[in-house]
Coordinates of C-alpha atoms in Angstrom, one line a residue:
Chain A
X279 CA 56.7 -61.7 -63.5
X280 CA 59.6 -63.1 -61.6
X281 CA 61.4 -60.2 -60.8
X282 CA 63.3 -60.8 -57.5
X283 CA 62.6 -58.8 -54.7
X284 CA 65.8 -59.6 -53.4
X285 CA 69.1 -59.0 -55.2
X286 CA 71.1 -62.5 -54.0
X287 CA 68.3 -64.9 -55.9
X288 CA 68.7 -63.8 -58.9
X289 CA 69.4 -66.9 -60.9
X290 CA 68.4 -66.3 -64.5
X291 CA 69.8 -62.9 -66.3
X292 CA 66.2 -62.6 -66.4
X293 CA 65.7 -62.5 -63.4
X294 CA 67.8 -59.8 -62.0
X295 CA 66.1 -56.9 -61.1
X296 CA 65.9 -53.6 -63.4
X297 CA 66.2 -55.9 -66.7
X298 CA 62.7 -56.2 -67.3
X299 CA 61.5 -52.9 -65.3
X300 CA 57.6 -52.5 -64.9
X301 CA 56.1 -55.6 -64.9
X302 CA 54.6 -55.0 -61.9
X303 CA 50.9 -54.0 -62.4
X304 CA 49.5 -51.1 -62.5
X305 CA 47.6 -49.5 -60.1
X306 CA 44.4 -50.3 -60.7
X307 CA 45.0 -54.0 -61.2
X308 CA 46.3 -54.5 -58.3
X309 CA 45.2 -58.1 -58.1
X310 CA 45.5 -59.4 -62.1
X311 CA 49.0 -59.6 -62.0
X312 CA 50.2 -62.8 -60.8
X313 CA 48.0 -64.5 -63.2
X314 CA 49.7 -62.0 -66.1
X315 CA 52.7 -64.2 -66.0
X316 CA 52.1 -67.9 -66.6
X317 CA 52.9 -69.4 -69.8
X318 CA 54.6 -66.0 -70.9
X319 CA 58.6 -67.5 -71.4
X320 CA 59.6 -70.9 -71.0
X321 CA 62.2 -70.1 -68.4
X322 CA 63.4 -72.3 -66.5
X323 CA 61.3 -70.8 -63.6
X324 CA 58.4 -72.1 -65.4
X325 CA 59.8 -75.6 -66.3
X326 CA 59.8 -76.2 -62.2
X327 CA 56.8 -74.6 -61.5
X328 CA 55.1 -77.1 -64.1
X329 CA 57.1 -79.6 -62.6
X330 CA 55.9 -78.6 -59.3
X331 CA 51.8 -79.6 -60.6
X332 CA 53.2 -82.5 -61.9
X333 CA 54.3 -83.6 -58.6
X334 CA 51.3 -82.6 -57.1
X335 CA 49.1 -84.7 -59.4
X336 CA 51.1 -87.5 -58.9
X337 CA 50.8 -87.3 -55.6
X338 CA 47.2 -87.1 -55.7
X339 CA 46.7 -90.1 -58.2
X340 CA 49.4 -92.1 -55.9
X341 CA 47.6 -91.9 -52.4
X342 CA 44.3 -92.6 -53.6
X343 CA 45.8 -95.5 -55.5
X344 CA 47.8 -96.9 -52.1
X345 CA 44.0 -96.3 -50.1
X346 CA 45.3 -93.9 -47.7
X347 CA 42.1 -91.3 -48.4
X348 CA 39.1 -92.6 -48.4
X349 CA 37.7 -92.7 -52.2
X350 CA 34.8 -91.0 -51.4
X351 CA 36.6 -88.0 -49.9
X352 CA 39.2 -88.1 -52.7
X353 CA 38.5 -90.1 -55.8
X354 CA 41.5 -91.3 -57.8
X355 CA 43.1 -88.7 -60.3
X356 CA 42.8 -91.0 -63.1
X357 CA 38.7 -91.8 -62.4
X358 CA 38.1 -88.3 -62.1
X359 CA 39.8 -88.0 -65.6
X360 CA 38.3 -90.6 -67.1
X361 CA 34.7 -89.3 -66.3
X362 CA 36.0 -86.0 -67.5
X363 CA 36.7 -87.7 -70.9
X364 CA 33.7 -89.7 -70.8
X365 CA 31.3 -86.4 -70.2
X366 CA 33.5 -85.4 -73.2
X367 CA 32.4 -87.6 -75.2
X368 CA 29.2 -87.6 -74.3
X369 CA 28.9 -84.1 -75.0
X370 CA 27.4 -83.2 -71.6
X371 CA 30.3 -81.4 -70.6
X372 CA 29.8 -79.3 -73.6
X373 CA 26.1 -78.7 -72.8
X374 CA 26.8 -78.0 -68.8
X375 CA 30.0 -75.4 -69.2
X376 CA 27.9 -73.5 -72.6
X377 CA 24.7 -73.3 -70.5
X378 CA 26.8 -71.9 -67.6
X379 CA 28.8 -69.6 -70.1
X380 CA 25.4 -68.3 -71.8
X381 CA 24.0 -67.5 -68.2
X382 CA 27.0 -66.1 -66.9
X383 CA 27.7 -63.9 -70.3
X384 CA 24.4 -63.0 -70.5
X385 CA 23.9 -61.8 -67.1
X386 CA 27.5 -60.1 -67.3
X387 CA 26.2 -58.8 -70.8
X388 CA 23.3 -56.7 -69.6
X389 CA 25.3 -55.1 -66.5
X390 CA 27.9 -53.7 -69.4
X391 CA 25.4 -52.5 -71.3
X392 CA 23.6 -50.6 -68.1
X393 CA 26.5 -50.0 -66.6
X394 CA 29.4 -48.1 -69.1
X395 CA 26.2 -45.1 -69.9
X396 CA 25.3 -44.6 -66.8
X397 CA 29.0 -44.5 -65.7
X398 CA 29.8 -41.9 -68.1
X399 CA 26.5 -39.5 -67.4
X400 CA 27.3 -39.8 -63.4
X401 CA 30.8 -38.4 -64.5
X402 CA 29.2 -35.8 -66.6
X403 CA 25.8 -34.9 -65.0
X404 CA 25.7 -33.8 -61.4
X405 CA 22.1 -34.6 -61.4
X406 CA 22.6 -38.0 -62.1
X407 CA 25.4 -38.5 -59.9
X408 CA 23.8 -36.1 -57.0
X409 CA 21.1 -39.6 -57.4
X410 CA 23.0 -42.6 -58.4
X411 CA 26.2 -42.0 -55.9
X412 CA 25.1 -42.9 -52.7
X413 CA 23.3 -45.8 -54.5
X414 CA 26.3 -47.4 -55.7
X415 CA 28.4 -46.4 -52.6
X416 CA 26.1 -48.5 -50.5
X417 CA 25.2 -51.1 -53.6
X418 CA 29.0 -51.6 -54.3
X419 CA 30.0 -53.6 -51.0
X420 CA 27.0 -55.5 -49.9
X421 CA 26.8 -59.2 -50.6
X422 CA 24.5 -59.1 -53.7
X423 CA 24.3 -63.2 -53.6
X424 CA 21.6 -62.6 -50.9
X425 CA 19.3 -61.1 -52.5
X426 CA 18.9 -64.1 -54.5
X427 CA 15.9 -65.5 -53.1
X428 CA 14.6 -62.0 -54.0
X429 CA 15.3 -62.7 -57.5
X430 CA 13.7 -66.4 -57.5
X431 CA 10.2 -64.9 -55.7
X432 CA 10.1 -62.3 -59.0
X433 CA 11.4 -64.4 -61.5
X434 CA 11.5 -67.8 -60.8
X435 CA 13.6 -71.0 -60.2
X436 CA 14.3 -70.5 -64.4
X437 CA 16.8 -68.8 -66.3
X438 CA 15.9 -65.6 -66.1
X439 CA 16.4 -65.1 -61.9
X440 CA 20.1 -66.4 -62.8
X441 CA 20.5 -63.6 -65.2
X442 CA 19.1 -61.2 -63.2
X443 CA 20.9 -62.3 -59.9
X444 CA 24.4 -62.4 -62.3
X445 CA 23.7 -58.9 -64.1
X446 CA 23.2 -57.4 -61.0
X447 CA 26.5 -58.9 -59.1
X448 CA 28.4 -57.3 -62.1
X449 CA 26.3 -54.3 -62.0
X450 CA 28.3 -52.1 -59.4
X451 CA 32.4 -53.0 -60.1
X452 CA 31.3 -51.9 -63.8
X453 CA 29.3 -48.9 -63.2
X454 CA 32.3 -48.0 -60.6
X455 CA 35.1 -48.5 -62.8
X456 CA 33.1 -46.2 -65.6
X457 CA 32.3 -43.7 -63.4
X458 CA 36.0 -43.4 -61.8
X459 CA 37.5 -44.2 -65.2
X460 CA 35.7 -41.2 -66.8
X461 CA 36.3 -38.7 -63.5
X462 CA 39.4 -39.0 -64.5
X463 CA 40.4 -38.6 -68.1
X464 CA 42.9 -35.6 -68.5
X465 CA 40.7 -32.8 -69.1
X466 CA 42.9 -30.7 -70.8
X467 CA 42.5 -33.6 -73.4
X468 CA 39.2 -33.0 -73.9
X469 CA 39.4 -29.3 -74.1
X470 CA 42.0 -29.6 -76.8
X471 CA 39.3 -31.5 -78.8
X472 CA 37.1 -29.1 -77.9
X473 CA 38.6 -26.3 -79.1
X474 CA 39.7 -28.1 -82.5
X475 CA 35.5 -28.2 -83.1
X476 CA 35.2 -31.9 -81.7
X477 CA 31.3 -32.1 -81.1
X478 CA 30.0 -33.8 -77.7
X479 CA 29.7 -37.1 -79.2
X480 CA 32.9 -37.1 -81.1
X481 CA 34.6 -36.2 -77.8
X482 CA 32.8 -38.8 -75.6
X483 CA 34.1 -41.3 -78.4
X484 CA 37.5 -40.3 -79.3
X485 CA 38.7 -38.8 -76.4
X486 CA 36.9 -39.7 -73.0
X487 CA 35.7 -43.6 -73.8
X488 CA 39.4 -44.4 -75.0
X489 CA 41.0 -42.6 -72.1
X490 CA 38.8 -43.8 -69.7
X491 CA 39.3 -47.9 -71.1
X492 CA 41.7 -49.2 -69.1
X493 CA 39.7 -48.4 -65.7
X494 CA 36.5 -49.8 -67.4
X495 CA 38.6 -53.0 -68.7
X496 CA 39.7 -53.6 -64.9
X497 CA 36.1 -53.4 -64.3
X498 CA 35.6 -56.4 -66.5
X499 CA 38.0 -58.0 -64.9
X500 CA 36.6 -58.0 -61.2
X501 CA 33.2 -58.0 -62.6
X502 CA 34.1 -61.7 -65.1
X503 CA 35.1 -63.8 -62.3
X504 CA 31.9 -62.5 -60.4
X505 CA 30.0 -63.4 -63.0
X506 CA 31.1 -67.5 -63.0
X507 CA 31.1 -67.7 -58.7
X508 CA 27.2 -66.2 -59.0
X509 CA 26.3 -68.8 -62.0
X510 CA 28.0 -71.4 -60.4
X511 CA 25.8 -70.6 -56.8
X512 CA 22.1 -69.6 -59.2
X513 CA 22.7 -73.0 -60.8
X514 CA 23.5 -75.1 -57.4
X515 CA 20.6 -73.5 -55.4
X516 CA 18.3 -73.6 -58.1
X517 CA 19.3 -77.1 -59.6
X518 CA 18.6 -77.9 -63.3
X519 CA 21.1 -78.4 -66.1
X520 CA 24.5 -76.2 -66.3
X521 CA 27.7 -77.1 -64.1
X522 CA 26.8 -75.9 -60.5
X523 CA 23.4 -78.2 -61.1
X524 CA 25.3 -81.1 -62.2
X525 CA 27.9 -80.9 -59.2
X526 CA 24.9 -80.3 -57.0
X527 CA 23.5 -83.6 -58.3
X528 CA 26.6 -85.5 -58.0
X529 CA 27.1 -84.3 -54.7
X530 CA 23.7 -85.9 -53.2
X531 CA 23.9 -89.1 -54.5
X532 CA 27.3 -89.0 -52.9
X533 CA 29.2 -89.2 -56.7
X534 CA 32.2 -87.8 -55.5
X535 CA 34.1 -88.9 -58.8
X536 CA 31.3 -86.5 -60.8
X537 CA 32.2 -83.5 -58.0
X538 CA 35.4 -83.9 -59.0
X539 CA 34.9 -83.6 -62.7
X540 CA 32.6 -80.8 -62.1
X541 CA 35.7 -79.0 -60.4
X542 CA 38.3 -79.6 -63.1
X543 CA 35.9 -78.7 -65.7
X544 CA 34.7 -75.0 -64.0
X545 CA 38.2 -74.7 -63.4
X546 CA 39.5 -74.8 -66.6
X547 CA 36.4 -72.8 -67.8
X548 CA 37.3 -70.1 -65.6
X549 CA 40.9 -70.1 -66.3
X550 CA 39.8 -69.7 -69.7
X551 CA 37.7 -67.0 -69.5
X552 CA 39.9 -64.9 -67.6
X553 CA 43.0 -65.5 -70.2
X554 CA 40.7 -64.9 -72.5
X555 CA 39.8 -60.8 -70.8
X556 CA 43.8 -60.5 -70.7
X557 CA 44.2 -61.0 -74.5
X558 CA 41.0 -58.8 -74.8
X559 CA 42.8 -55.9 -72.6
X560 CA 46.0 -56.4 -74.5
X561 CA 44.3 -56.3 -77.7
X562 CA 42.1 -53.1 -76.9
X563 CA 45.1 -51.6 -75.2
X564 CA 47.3 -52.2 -78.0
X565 CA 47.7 -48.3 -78.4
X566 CA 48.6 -48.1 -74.4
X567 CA 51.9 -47.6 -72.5
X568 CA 50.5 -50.6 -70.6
X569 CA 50.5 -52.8 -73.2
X570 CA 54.2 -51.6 -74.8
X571 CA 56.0 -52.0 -71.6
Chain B
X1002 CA 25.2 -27.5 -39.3
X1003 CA 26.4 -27.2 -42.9
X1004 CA 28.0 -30.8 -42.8
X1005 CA 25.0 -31.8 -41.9
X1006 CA 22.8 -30.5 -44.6
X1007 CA 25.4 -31.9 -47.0
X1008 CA 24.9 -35.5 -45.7
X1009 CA 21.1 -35.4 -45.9
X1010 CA 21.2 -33.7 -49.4
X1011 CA 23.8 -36.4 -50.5
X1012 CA 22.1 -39.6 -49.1
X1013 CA 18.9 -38.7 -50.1
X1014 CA 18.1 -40.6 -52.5
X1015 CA 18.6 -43.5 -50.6
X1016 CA 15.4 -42.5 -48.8
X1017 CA 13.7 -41.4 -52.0
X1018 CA 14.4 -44.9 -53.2
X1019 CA 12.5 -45.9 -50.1
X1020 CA 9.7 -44.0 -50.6
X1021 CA 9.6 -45.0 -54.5
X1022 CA 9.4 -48.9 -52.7
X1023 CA 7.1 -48.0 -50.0
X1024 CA 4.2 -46.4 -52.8
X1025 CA 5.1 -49.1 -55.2
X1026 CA 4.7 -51.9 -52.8
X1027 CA 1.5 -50.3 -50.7
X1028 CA -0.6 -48.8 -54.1
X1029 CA 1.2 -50.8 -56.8
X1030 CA -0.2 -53.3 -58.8
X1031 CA 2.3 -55.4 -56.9
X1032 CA 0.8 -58.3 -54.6
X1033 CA 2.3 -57.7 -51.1
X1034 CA 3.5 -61.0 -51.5
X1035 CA 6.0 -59.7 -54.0
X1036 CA 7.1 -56.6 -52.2
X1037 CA 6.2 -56.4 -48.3
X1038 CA 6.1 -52.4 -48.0
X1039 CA 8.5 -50.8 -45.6
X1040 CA 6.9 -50.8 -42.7
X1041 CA 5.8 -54.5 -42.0
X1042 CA 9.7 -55.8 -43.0
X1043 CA 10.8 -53.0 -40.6
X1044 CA 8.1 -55.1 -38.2
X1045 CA 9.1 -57.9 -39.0
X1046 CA 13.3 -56.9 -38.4
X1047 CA 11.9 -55.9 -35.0
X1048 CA 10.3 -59.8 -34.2
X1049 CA 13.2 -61.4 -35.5
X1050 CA 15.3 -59.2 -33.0
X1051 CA 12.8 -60.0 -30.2
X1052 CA 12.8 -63.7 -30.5
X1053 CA 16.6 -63.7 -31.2
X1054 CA 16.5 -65.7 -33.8
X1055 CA 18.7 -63.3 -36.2
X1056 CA 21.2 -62.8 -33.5
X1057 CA 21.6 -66.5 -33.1
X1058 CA 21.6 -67.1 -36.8
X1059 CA 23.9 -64.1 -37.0
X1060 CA 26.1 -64.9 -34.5
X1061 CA 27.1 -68.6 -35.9
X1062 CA 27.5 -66.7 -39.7
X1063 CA 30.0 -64.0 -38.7
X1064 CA 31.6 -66.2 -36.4
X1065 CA 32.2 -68.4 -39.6
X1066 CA 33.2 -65.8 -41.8
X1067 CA 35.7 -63.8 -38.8
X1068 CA 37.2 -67.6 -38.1
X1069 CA 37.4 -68.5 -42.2
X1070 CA 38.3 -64.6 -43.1
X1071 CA 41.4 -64.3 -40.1
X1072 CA 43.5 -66.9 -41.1
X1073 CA 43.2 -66.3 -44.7
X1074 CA 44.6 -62.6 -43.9
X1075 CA 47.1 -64.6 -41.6
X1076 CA 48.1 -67.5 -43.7
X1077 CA 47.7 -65.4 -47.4
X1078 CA 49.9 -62.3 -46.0
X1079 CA 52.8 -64.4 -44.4
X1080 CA 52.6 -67.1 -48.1
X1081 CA 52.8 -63.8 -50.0
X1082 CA 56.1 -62.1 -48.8
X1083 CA 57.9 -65.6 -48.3
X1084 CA 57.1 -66.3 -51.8
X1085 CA 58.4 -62.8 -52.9
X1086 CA 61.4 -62.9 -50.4
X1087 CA 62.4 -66.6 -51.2
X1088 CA 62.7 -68.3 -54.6
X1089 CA 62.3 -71.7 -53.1
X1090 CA 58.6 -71.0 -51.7
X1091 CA 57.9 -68.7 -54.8
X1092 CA 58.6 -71.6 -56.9
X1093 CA 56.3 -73.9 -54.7
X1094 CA 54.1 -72.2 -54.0
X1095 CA 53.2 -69.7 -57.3
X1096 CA 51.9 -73.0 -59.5
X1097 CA 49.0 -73.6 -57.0
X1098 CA 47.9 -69.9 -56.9
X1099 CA 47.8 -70.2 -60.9
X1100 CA 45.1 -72.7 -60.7
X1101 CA 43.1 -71.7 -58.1
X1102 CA 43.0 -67.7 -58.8
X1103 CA 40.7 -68.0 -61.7
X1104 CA 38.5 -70.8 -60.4
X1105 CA 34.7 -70.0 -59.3
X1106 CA 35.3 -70.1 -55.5
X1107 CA 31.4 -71.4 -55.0
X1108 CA 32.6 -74.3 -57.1
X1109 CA 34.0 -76.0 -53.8
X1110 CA 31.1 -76.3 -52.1
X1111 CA 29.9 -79.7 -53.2
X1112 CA 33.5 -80.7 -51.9
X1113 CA 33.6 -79.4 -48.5
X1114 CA 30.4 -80.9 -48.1
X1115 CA 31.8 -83.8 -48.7
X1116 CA 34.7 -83.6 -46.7
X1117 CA 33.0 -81.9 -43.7
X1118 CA 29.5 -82.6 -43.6
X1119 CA 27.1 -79.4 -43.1
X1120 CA 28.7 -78.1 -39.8
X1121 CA 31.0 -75.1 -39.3
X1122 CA 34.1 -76.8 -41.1
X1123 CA 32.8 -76.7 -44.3
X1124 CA 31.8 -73.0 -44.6
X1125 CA 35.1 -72.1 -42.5
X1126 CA 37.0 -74.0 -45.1
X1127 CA 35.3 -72.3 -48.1
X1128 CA 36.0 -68.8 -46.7
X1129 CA 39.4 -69.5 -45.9
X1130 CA 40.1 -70.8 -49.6
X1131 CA 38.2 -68.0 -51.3
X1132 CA 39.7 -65.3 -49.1
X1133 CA 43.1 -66.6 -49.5
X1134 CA 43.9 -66.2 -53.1
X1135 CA 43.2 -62.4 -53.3
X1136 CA 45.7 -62.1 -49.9
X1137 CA 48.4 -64.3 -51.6
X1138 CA 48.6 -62.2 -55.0
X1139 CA 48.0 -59.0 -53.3
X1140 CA 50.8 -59.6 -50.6
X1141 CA 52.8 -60.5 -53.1
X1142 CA 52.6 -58.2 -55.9
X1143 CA 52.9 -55.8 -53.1
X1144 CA 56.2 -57.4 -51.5
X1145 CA 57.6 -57.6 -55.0
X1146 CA 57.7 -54.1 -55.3
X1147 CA 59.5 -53.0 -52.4
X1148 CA 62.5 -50.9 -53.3
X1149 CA 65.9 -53.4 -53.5
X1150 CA 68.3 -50.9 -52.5
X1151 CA 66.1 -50.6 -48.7
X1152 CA 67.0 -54.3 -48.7
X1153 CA 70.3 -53.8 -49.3
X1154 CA 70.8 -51.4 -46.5
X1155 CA 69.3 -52.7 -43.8
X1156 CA 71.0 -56.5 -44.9
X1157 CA 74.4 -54.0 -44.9
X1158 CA 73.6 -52.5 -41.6
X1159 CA 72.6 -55.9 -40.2
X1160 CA 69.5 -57.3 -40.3
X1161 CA 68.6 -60.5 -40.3
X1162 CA 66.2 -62.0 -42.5
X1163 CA 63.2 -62.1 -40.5
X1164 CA 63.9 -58.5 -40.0
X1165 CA 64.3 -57.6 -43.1
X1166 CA 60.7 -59.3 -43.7
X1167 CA 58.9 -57.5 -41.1
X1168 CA 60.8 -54.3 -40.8
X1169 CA 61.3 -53.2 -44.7
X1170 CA 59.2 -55.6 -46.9
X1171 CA 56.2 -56.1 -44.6
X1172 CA 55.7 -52.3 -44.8
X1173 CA 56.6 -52.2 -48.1
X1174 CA 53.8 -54.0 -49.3
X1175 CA 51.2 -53.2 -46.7
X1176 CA 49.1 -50.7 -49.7
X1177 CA 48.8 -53.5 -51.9
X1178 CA 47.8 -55.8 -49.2
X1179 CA 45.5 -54.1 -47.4
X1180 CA 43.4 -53.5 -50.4
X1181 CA 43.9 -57.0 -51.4
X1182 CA 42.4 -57.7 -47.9
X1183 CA 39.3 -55.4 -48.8
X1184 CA 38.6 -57.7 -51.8
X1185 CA 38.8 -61.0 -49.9
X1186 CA 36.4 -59.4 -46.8
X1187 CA 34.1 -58.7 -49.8
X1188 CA 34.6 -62.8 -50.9
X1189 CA 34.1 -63.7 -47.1
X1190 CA 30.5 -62.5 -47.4
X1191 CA 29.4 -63.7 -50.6
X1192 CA 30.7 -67.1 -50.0
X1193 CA 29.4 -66.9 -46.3
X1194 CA 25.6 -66.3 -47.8
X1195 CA 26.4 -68.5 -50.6
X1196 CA 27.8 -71.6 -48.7
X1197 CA 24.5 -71.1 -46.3
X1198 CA 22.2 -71.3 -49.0
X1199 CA 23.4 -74.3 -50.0
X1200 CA 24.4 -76.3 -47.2
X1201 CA 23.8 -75.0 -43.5
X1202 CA 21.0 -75.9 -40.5
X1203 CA 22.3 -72.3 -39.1
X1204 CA 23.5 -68.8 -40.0
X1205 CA 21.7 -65.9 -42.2
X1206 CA 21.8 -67.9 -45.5
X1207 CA 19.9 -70.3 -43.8
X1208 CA 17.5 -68.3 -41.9
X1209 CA 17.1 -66.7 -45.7
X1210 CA 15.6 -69.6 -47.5
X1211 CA 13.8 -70.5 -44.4
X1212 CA 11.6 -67.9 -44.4
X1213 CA 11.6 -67.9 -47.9
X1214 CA 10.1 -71.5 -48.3
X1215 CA 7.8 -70.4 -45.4
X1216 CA 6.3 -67.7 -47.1
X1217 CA 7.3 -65.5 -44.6
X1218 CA 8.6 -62.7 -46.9
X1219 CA 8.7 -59.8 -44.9
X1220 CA 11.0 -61.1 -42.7
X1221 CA 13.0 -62.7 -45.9
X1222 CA 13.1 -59.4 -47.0
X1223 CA 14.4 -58.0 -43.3
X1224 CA 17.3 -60.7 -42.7
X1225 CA 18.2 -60.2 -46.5
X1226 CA 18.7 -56.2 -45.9
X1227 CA 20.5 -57.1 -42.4
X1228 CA 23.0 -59.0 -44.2
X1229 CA 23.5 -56.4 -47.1
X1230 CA 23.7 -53.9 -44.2
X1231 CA 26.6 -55.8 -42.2
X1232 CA 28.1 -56.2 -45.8
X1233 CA 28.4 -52.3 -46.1
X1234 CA 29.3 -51.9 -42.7
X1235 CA 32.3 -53.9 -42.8
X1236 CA 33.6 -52.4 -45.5
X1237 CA 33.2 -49.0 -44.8
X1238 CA 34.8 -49.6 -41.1
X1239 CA 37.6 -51.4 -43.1
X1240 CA 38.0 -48.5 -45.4
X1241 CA 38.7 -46.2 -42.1
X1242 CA 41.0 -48.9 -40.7
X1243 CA 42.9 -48.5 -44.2
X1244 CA 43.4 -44.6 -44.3
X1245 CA 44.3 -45.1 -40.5
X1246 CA 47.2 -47.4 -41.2
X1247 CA 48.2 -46.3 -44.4
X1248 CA 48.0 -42.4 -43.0
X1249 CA 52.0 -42.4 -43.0
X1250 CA 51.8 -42.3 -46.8
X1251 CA 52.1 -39.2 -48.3
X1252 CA 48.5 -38.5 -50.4

C-alpha cells in the first residue's frame, strides 16, 4: 500500500520499494486500491495516520466546544455522537440503515441477476450483441439518476420506484464488466475443454464464468457504491423511512445534530459494505494470482 | 459508403428501440400520460428550446458541474502526486480519503444545504467533493507506479523536485488519472441532477420535477433525455480527449 514512489522516504524496511512488489492494483481496479490497504498491518504508517483522525476529531469537538462555528452549521462531535447512541438505542438506526440496505441490495440484486446472462450471451451471440451494444454504449454514461421521476410516474413514490431506479443505475457497469470479462477469457482455454468433451454448459461454468470473475467482481464493485448514492437520493426525494428520508427530515426542521448522525451512520454503512465486496473478492478469488500476491 | 452502412446497421437498434416506444406509447394500452409518444416530447424539446427555458436551466447546471468538476480535477490531481511523492502529505492526507471514498456522495446534501443555502455553493460544493475522491486515488495509484529508477536519473542529472513532479511522475501517472477523471465526470452528472432534485430554484434537475409536478410530461420526458444526452456526450468527447493524450502510449 505504502510503497514509496520515491527511493529517499523510505522509512520502514517495509517500505522500501521492490520488498512487497505488486501491490499496486490491477488494471481493472484501477480505483479500489487505496481503500485495499487500511487496517492491513499495524505499521507505524498506520499508527499516524489514525493519529492523524484523532486529531481531526478533536479538532472538530474543540471548535464547536470554544463557539467559533456556529452550532447549527457544525454541531458538537460529542452531540452528534450522543444522538448516534441514542438512535442506537432506540433501534431506529437499525430500522433506517436495514431499510436502506434492503432497497439498495434489492435493487443491486435484480441488475446482477439481469445483468451477468445477458453479459455472457452478448459475448457469445452476435445477434444479441449486434442489438444490446449500442444500447449499453449509450446506456452506460448517461446520468441514470434522472430518469427518476420516470420511475416515480410508473411506479410510485413507494418502494418499488427505488428499486427500480437502483437496479437500473447498477444495470450497465454490471452488464459491461460481463460482457468485457467474457470477450476476454483465453480462448484456447475453452477449446482445451472443448476438445477434452466439456459440453456448452460445463464450459460456460468451469471455464468462461471463473475466468471471466474477476472483471465481473470489479463490476460489483463500481456498481455497490452506486447502489448506496441512488438509495440515499430515491429515499431523500421521495421521503419516508430509511436514511436519506430521515436526513431529509432532520434537515427541514433545521436538526443539524440529526444530519450529522445521518452522515456518520451512511458513512460507516458504506465503508462497511464495500470492505465487505473486498473480502467477497478475496474470498472468490482465493484460486487467483490476484489474491496470492 | 461502407462505413456508413456499418454505423446505421450497428446503431440500429437504438431506432428500433424508438419505434418499439413510439407503437407502445401511441396503440398501447398505455395512457399517454404514462408514455408521451415520440413525436409530441420531440414537440415539446422544440418549445422548451423556443422559450429558452432549457438553455437557461441548462446553462446554470453545467456551469455548476464545469465550476464543481474543474477544481476537483485540479485540486484531486495535484493532492494525488504530492501524497505519492511526499510521505508527509501522504500521511495527512491518505486517513481523510479512507473515510470519505466509500461514503454515498448524495449523503452531503442535507449538509451543504445547510451550510450554503439553495444557491450555487451548495451544488458546486457537492460536485467538487464527489469528483475529488476518484481524482485523488486515481492520481495516486497512478503516481505510485511510476518507475523509481526514471526518478533516480533525472534527480542524478539534476532536477529539482518540482521537476521531477511534473516532468517524470506527472506523465507517469497520467493513464491512471485520466481514467480516474472519466469516473469523476460521470459523478459530476449524477450528483448535478441529484443535488437539483433535491435542493435548487434552477438547473435541469429542477426544471425536471417542475414539469413533473405540473403534469407536463412530455416535456419531463424531453429535458430528462437532454440531460442523458449531454451525459453521453461528455463522455464520449472525453473518451477522444483520452486516446488523443494518451496516443504516445504504445497500444
Amino acid at each position: 500500500m505504502n510503497r514509496s514512489a520515491t527511493p529517499t522516504v523510505s522509512a520502514t524496511p517495509m517500505e522500501r520499494p521492490g520488498s512487497r512488489p505488486a501491490t499496486a492494483p490491477g488494471p481493472g481496479a484501477p480505483l479500489l486500491g487505496a481503500w485495499r490497504g487500511i487496517g492491513r498491518r499495524l505499521t507505524g504508517d498506520t499508527m499516524i495516520q489514525c493519529l492523524v483522525v484523532l486529531v481531526l476529531l478533536a479538532a472538530w469537538e474543540t471548535v464547536t466546544r470554544l463557539g467559533l462555528v456556529h452550532p447549527f452549521l457544525l454541531p458538537r462531535l460529542s452531540s452528534v455522537l450522543m444522538r448516534i447512541g441514542a438512535n442506537v438505542a432506540a433501534g431506529t438506526v437499525f430500522a433506517d440503515l436495514g431499510l436502506t440496505l434492503y432497497r439498495a441490495a434489492t435493487g443491486f440484486a435484480i441488475a446482477l441477476v439481469v445483468a451477468i446472462p445477458l453479459g455472457v450471451l452478448m459475448a457469445r451471440n452476435a445477434g444479441v450483441r449486434w442489438f444490446f451494444d449500442p444500447l449499453i454504449s449509450v446506456g452506460f454514461p448517461m446520468p441514470k439518476i434522472s430518469f427518476l421521476p420516470i420511475f416515480i410516474l410508473w411506479f410510485g413514490i413507494f418502494d418499488t420506484s427505488k428499486i427500480v431506479m437502483i437496479a437500473f443505475s447498477c444495470f450497465f457497469p454490471l452488464v459491461s464488466a460481463t460482457y468485457a470479462g467474457t470477450l476476454g477469457v483465453d480462448k484456447w482455454v475453452v477449446w482445451s475443454a472443448r476438445s477434452f468433451g466439456a459440453t456448452q454448459n460445463e464450459v460456460l461454468r468451469e471455464v468462461v464464468l471463473p475466468m471471466a470473475l474477476p472483471q465481473i467482481l470489479t463490476g460489483v464493485q463500481i456498481a455497490v457504491p452506486v447502489a448506496l448514492i441512488t438509495t440515499v437520493v430515491t429515499e431523500m426525494l421521495m421521503g419516508g423511512p430509511g436514511i436519506g428520508g430521515s436526513m431529509m427530515q432532520a434537515g427541514r426542521f433545521a436538526d443539524s445534530v440529526g444530519v450529522f448522525a445521518g452522515i456518520v451512520e451512511i458513512a460507516l454503512l458504506g465503508a462497511l459494505v464495500v470492505r465487505a465486496v473486498e473480502r467477497l473478492r478475496a474470498y472468490l478469488l482465493a484460486w487467483h494470482p490476484e489474491t496470492r500476491r | 459508403m461502407g462505413s456508413l452502412a456499418n454505423t446505421a446497421v450497428r446503431y440500429a437498434p437504438l431506432l428500433i428501440v424508438l419505434v418499439m416506444w413510439e407503437i407502445i406509447a401511441t396503440a398501447g394500452p398505455l395512457s399517454n400520460q404514462l408514455l408521451p409518444d415520440v413525436m409530441s416530447v420531440l414537440a415539446a424539446l422544440w418549445d422548451l428550446i423556443l422559450d429558452g427555458e432549457i438553455i437557461r436551466h441548462g446553462l446554470r447546471s453545467l456551469t455548476r458541474a464545469a465550476a464543481g468538476f474543474g477544481l476537483a480535477v485540479l485540486v484531486g490531481s495535484a493532492a494525488g502526486l504530492l501524497m505519492a511523492s511526499f510521505r508527509p502529505v501522504r500521511l495527512l492526507v491518505n486517513p481523510v480519503v479512507q473515510i470519505f471514498y466509500p461514503m454515498p456522495k448524495s449523503a452531503l446534501i442535507p449538509v451543504m444545504m445547510i451550510w450554503f443555502g439553495l444557491g450555487d455553493m451548495s451544488k458546486i460544493v457537492l460536485i467538487f467533493i464527489g469528483c475529488l475522491l476518484p481524482v485523488i486515488v486515481s492520481s495516486y495509484n497512478g503516481a505510485r507506479g511510476v518507475n523509481p529508477f526514471f526518478l533516480w536519473s533525472a534527480r542524478s542529472l539534476g532536477a529539482s523536485p518540482a521537476a521531477t513532479l511534473l516532468q517524470i511522475t506527472l506523465p507517469a501517472a497520467m493513464p491512471e488519472l485520466l481514467s480516474g477523471i472519466r469516473t469523476a465526470l460521470a459523478f459530476a452528472f449524477i450528483l448535478m441532477v441529484s443535488s437539483e432534485f433535491v435542493i435548487a430554484k434552477d438547473g435541469f434537475g429542477y426544471l425536471i420535477s417542475q414539469l413533473g409536478d405540473g403534469g407536463a410530461y412530455a416535456s419531463m420526458f424531453a429535458v430528462i433525455l437532454v440531460v442523458a444526452a449531454f451525459g453521453f456526450t461528455a463522455d464520449r468527447l472525453y473518451g477522444s480527449f483520452v486516446r488523443y493524450q494518451l496516443r504516445w502510449r504504445e497500444p
